[in-house]
Coordinates of C-alpha atoms and ligand atoms in Angstrom, one line a residue:
X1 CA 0.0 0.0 0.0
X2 CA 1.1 3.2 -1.2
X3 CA 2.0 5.7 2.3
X4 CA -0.1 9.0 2.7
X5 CA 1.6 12.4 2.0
X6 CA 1.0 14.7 4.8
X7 CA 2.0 18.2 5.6
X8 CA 2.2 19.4 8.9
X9 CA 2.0 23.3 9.4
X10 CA 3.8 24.2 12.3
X11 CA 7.0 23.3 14.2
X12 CA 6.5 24.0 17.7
X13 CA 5.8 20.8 20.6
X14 CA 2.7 20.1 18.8
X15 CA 4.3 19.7 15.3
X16 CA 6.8 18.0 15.5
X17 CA 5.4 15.3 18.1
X18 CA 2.4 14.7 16.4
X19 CA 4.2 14.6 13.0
X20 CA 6.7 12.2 14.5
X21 CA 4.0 9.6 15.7
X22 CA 2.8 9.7 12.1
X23 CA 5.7 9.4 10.6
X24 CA 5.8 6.1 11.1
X25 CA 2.9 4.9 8.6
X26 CA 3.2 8.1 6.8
X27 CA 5.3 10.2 4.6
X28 CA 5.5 13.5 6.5
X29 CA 6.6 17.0 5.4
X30 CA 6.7 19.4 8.2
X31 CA 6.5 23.1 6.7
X32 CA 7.6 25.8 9.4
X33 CA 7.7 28.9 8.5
X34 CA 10.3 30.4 10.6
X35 CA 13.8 30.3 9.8
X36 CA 13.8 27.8 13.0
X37 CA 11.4 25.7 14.9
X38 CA 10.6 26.1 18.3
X39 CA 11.0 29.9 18.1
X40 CA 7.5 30.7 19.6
X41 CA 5.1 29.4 22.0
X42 CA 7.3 26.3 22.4
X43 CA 10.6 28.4 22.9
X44 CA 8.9 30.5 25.7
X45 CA 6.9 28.4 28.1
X46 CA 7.9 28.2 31.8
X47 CA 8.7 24.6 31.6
X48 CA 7.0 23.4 34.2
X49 CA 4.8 20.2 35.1
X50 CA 1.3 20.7 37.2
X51 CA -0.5 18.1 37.6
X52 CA -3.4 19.7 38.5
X53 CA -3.6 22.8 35.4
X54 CA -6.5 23.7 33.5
X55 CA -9.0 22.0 32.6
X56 CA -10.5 18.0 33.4
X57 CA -9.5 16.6 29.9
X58 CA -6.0 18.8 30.1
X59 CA -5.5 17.0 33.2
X60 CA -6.2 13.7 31.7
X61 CA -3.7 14.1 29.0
X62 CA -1.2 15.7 32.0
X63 CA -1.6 12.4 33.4
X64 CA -1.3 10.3 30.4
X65 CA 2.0 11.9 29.9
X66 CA 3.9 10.8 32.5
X67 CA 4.7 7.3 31.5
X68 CA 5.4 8.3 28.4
X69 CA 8.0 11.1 29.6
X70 CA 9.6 8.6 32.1
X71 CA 9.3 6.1 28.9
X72 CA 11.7 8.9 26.9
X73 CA 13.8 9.7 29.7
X74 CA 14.8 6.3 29.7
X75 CA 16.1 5.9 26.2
X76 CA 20.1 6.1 25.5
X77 CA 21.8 10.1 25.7
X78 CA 18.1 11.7 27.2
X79 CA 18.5 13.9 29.9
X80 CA 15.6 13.7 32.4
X81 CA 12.8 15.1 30.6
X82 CA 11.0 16.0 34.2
X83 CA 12.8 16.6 37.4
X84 CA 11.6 17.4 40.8
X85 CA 10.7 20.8 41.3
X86 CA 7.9 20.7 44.1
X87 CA 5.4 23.5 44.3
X88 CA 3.8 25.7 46.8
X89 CA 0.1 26.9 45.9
X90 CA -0.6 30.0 48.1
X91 CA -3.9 31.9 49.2
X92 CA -3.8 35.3 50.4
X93 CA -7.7 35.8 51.5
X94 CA -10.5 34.0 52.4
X95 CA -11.9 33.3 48.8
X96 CA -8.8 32.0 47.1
X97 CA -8.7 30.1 50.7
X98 CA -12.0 28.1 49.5
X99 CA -10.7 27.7 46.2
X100 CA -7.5 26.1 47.5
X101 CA -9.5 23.8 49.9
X102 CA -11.4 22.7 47.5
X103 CA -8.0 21.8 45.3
X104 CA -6.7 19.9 48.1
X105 CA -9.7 17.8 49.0
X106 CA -9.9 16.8 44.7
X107 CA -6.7 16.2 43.8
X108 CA -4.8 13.3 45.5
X109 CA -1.1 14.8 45.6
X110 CA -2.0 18.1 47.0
X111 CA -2.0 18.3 50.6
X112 CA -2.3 21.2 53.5
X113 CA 0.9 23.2 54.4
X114 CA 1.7 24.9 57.5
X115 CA 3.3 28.0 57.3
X116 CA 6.8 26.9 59.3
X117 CA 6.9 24.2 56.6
X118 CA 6.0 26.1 53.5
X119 CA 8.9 28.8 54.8
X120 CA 11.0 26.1 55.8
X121 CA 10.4 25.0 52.0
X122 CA 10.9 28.7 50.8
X123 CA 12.4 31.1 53.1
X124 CA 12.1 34.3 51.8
X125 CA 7.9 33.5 51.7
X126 CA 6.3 36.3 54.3
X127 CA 4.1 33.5 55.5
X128 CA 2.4 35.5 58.5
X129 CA -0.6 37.3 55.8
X130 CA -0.6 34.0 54.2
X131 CA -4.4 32.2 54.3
X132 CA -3.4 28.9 53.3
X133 CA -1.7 26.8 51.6
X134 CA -0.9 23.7 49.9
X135 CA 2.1 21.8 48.7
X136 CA 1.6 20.5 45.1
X137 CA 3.9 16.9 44.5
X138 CA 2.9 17.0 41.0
X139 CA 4.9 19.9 40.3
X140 CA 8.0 19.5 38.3
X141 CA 10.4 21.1 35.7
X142 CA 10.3 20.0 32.1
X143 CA 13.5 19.8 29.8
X144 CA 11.9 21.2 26.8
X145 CA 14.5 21.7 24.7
X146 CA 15.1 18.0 25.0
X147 CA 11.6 16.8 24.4
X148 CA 11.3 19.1 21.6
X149 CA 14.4 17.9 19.6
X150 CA 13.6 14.2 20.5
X151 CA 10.3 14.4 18.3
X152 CA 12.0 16.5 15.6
X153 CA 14.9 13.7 15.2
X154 CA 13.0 10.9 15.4
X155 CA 10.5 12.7 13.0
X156 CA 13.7 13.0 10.4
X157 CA 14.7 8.9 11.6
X158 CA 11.6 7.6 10.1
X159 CA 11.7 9.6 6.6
X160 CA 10.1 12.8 7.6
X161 CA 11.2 16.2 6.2
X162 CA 11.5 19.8 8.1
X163 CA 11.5 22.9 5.8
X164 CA 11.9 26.0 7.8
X165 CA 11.1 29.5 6.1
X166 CA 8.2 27.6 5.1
X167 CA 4.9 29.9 5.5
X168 CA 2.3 28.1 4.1
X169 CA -0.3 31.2 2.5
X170 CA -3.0 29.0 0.1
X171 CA -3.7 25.6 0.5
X172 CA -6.6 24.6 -3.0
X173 CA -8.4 20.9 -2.6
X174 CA -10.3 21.0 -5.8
X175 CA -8.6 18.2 -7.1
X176 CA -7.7 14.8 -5.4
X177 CA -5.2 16.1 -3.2
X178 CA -4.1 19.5 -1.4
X179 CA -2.0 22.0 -3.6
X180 CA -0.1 24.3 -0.6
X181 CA 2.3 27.0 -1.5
X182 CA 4.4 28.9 0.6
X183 CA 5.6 32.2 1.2
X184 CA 9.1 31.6 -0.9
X185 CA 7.3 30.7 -3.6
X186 CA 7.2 27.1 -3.5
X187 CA 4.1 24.7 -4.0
X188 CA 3.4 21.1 -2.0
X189 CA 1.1 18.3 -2.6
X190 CA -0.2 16.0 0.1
X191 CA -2.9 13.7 0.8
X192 CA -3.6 15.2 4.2
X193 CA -2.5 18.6 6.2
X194 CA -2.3 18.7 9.7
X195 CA -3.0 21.9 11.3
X196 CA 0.0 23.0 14.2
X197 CA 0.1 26.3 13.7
X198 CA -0.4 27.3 17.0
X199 CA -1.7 31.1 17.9
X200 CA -1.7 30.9 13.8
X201 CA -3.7 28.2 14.2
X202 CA -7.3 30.0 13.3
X203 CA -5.4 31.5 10.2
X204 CA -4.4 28.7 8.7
X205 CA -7.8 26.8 9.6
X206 CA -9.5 29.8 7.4
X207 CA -6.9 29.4 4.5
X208 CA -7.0 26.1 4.1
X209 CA -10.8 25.0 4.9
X210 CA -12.5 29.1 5.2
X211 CA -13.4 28.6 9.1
X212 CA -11.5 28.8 12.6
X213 CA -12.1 27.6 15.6
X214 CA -12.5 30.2 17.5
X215 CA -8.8 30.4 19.2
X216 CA -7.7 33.1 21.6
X217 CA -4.1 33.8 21.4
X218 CA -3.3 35.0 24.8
X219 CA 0.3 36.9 25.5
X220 CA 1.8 35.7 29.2
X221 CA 5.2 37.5 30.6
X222 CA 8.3 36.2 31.9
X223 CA 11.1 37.8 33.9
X224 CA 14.0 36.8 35.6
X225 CA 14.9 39.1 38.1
X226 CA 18.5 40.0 39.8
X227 CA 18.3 39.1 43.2
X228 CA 21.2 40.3 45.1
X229 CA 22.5 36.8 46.5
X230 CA 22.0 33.1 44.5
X231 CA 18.7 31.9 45.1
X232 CA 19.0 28.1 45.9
X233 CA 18.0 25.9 42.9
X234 CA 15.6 23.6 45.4
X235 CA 13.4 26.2 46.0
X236 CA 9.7 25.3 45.1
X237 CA 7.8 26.7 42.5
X238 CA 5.2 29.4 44.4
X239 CA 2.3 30.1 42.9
X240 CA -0.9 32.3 43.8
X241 CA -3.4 30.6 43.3
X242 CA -5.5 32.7 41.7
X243 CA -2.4 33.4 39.2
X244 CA -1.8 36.5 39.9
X245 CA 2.0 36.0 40.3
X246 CA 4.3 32.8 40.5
X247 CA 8.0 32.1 40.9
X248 CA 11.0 29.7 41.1
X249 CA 14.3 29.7 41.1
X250 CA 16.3 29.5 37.5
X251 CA 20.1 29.4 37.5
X252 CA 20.5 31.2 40.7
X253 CA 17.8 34.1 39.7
X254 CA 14.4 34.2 39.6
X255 CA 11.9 33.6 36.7
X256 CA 8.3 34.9 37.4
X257 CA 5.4 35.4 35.7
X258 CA 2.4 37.9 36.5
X259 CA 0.1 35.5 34.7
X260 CA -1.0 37.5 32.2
X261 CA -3.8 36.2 29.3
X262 CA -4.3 39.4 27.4
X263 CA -5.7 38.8 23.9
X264 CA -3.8 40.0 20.7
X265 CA -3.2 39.1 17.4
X266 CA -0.8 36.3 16.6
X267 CA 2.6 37.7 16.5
X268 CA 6.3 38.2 17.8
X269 CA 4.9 39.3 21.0
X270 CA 7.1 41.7 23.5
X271 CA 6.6 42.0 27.4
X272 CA 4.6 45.1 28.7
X273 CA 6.7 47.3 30.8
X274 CA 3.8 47.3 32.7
X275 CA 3.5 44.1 33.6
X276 CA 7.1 43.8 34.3
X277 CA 6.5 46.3 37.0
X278 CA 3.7 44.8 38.7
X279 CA 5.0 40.9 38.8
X280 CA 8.3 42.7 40.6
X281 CA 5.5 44.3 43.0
X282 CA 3.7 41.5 43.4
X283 CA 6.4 39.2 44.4
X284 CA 8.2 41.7 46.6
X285 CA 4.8 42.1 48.0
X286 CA 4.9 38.4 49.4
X287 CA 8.7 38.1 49.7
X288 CA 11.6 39.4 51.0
X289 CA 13.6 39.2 47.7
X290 CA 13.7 42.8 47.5
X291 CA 13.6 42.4 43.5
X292 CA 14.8 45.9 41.8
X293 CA 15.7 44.8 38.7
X294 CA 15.1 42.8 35.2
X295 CA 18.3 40.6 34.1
X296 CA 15.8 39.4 31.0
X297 CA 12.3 39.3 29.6
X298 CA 10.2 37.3 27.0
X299 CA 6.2 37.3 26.5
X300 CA 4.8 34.5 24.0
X301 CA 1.5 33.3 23.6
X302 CA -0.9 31.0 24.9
X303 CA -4.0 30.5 22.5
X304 CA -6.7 28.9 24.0
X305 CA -10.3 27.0 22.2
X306 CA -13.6 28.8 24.7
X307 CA -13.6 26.1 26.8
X308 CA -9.4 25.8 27.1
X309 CA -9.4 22.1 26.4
X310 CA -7.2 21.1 23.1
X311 CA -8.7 21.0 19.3
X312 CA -8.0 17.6 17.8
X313 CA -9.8 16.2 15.1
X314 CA -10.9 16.4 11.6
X315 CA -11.5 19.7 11.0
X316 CA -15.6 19.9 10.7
X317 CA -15.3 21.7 7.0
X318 CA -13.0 19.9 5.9
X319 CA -12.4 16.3 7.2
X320 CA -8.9 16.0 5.2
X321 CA -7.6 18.9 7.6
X322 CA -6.5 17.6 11.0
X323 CA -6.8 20.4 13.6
X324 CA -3.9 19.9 16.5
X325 CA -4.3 23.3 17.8
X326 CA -5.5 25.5 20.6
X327 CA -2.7 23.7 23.5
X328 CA -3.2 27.2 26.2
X329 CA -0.9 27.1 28.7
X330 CA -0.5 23.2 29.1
X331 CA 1.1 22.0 25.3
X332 CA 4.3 20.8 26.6
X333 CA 3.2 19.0 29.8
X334 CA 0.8 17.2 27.7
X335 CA 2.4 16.5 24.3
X336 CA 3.8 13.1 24.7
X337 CA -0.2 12.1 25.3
X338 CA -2.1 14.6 23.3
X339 CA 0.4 13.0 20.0
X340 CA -0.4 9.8 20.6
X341 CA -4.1 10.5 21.3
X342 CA -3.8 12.8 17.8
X343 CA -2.7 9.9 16.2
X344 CA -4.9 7.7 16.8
X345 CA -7.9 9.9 16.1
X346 CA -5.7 10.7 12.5
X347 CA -5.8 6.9 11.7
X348 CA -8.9 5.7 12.9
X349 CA -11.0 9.1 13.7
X350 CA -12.2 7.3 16.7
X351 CA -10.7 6.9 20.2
X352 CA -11.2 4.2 22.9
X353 CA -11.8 7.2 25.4
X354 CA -14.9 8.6 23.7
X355 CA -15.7 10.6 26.6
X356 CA -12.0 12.2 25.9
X357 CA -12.6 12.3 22.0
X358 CA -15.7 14.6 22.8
X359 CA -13.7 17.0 24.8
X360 CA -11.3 17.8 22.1
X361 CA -13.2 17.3 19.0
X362 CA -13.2 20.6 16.8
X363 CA -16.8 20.0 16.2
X364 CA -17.8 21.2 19.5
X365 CA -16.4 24.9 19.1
X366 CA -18.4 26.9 16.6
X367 CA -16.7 27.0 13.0
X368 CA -16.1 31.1 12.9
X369 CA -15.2 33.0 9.5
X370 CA -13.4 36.1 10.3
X371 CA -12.7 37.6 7.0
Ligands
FAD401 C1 5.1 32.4 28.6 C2 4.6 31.0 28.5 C3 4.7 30.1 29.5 C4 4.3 28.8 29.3 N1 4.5 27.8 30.3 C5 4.2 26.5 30.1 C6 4.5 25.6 31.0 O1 5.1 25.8 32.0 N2 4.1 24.3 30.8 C7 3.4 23.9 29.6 O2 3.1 22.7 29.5 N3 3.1 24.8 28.7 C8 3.5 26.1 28.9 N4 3.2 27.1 28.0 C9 2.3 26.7 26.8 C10 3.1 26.0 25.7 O3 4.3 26.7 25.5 C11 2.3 25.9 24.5 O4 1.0 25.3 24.7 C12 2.9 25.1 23.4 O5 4.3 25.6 23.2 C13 2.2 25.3 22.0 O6 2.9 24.6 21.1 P1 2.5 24.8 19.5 O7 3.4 23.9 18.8 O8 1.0 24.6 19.4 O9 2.8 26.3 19.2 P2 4.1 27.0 18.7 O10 5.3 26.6 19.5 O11 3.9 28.5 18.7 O12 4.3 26.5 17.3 C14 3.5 26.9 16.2 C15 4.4 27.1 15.0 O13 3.6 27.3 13.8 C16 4.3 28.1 12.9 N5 3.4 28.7 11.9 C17 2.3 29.5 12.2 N6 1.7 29.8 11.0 C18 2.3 29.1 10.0 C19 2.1 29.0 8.6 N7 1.2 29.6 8.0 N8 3.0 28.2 7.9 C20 4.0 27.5 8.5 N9 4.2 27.6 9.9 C21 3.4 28.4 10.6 C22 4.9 29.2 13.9 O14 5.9 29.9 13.3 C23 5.2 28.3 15.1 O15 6.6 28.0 15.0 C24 3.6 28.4 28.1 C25 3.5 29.3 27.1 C26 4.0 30.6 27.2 C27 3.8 31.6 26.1

């Protein structure tokens, strides 16, 4: 039997780990159209594990994950792709206090914190306004870097091609199979595309099959801050828990986040000035870090479907468009589930999980036109 052409649009996590399960049974050309992949979303994220993030089918594929990334870690020359981190969820008032309570009664590797301990955890933590809080187990730090060039070589292993400087701006299926052209000039044929294009992601649903999904590209800030003596690398991540602010330690500094969502257009996003001030207020506010000033600072985005649960499927226009999009703030702690779960759904369109098929089918957002 003659092997399926497919393009993948997008080489971020989701790209390349998706395109590398399919590589196997499939001829795979990954178009990215950056001079590198990994330059956005995937280059910026926080690297970090929670068990306990967004929503119930994000935590399912969280949890799916985790064999697989001790399954990786494992193999010959791979760094641990999760290490312990530990993290410290905080409340500040009697609401968040509830909220947090309620966290800790649901999920099984959360549990209650007394202030001597979380300080004992964290020392600079001014515990004594503190409401509450809870020690998350879950938590842990991701090698990204590692997990992302694992799916990109074994995508290239099994016969697959990357082509960067590849932005795919037509895609035509009035004939038998897709007719894509790019940017530079160049045109692709393929059986099948596979939509990856992250924050992009409605754009190129709209080229190829004339609706999106509805996606909300999101920009989220991160700084590391000077501190004035080397911050111990065992430090938890410390979260609010309403994510107003979070921090932990990153080669002796500290990287925080003021946990920004504010909707923009896809882009090379920049931080705000703005809210580079305020997560330095905020964490001085609960600290005695005493943060002054900004060694570096990044913003990328976080695009998120209505309901903040993954969009995977056929795409509900066009069924010979796979939609692998819409990954929020979760698409690296849950790629090495969400590709095999894409996968499968790509071969067979059906999954044994049909509760979890449900949750990220594309056919339960409403198909928008923009333009
Ligand atoms: C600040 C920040 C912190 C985060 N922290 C975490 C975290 O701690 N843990 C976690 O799990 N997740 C985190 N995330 C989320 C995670 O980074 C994303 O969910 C994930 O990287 C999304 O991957 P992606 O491949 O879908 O998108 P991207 O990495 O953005 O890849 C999409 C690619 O598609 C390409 N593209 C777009 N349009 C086209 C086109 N027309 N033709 C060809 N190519 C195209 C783009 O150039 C891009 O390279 C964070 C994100 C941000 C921004």
């Amino acid at each position: 039997m003659t092997r399926q052409r497919i393009l993948v649009i997008g080489g971020g996590i989701a790209g390349v780990s998706l395109g590398s399960e399919l590589a196997h049974d499939h001829d795979v050309v990954l178009l990215e159209a950056e001079s590198s992949l990994a330059v956005h979303s995937t280059g910026r994220s926080a690297a970090t594990f929670l068990g306990g993030y967004g929503p119930p089918p994000v935590q399912e594929l969280t949890r799916l994950s985790e064999p697989e990334f001790a399954r990786l870690s494992a193999l010959p020359d791979m760094p641990p792709l999760l290490s312990p981190r530990g993290g410290l969820f905080t409340a500040w008032d009697d609401q968040s206090a509830a909220a947090l309570t309620s966290t800790i009664v649901s999920q099984s590797f959360m549990t209650e914190l007394s202030a001597e301990k979380a300080r004992a955890l964290c020392p600079t933590l001014r515990v004594d306004d503190m409401a509450l809080c809870a020690l998350d187990s879950s938590a842990r730090d991701i090698d990204v870097s590692a997990l992302h060039s694992h799916y990109a070589a074994r995508l290239r292993r099994l016969g697959g091609r990357t082509e960067t400087g590849a932005r795919v701006v037509a895609a035509d299926k009035s004939g038998p199979q897709w007719e894509v052209r790019t940017e530079d000039g160049r045109s692709w044929r393929a059986d099948r595309l596979v939509n990856a294009a992250g924050a992009w992601g409605d754009e190129v649903a709209e080229t190829c099959a004339g609706t999106g999904h509805g996606l909300s590209p999101r920009r989220r800030t991160v700084v590391i801050a000077r501190t004035s003596e080397r911050i111990p690398a065992d430090w938890p991540i410390v979260a609010d828990v309403a994510e107003a602010w979070y921090f932990k330690p990153e080669g002796g500094a500290i990287l925080m986040s003021p946990g920004d969502e504010t909707p923009v257009p896809p882009g090379d996003v920049k931080p705000d000035p703005l809210e580079v001030a305020m997560v330095l207020e905020r964490v001085n506010a609960v600290t005695a870090l005493q943060l002054r000033s900004v060694r570096t600072s990044w913003a990328g985005l976080r695009t998120f479907a209505p309901d903040r649960a993954p969009v995977v499927g056929p795409h509900p226009d066009e069924p010979t468009l796979f939609s692998f999009v819409g990954q929020g703030g979760y698409g690296i702690q849950m790629a090495p589930a969400l590709a095999q779960v894409g996968a499968e759904l790509f071969r067979t369109g059906t999954l044994q999980d049909t509760a979890l098929a449900a949750a990220i089918d594309p056919g339960r957002v409403p198909a928008v036109a923009e333009h």
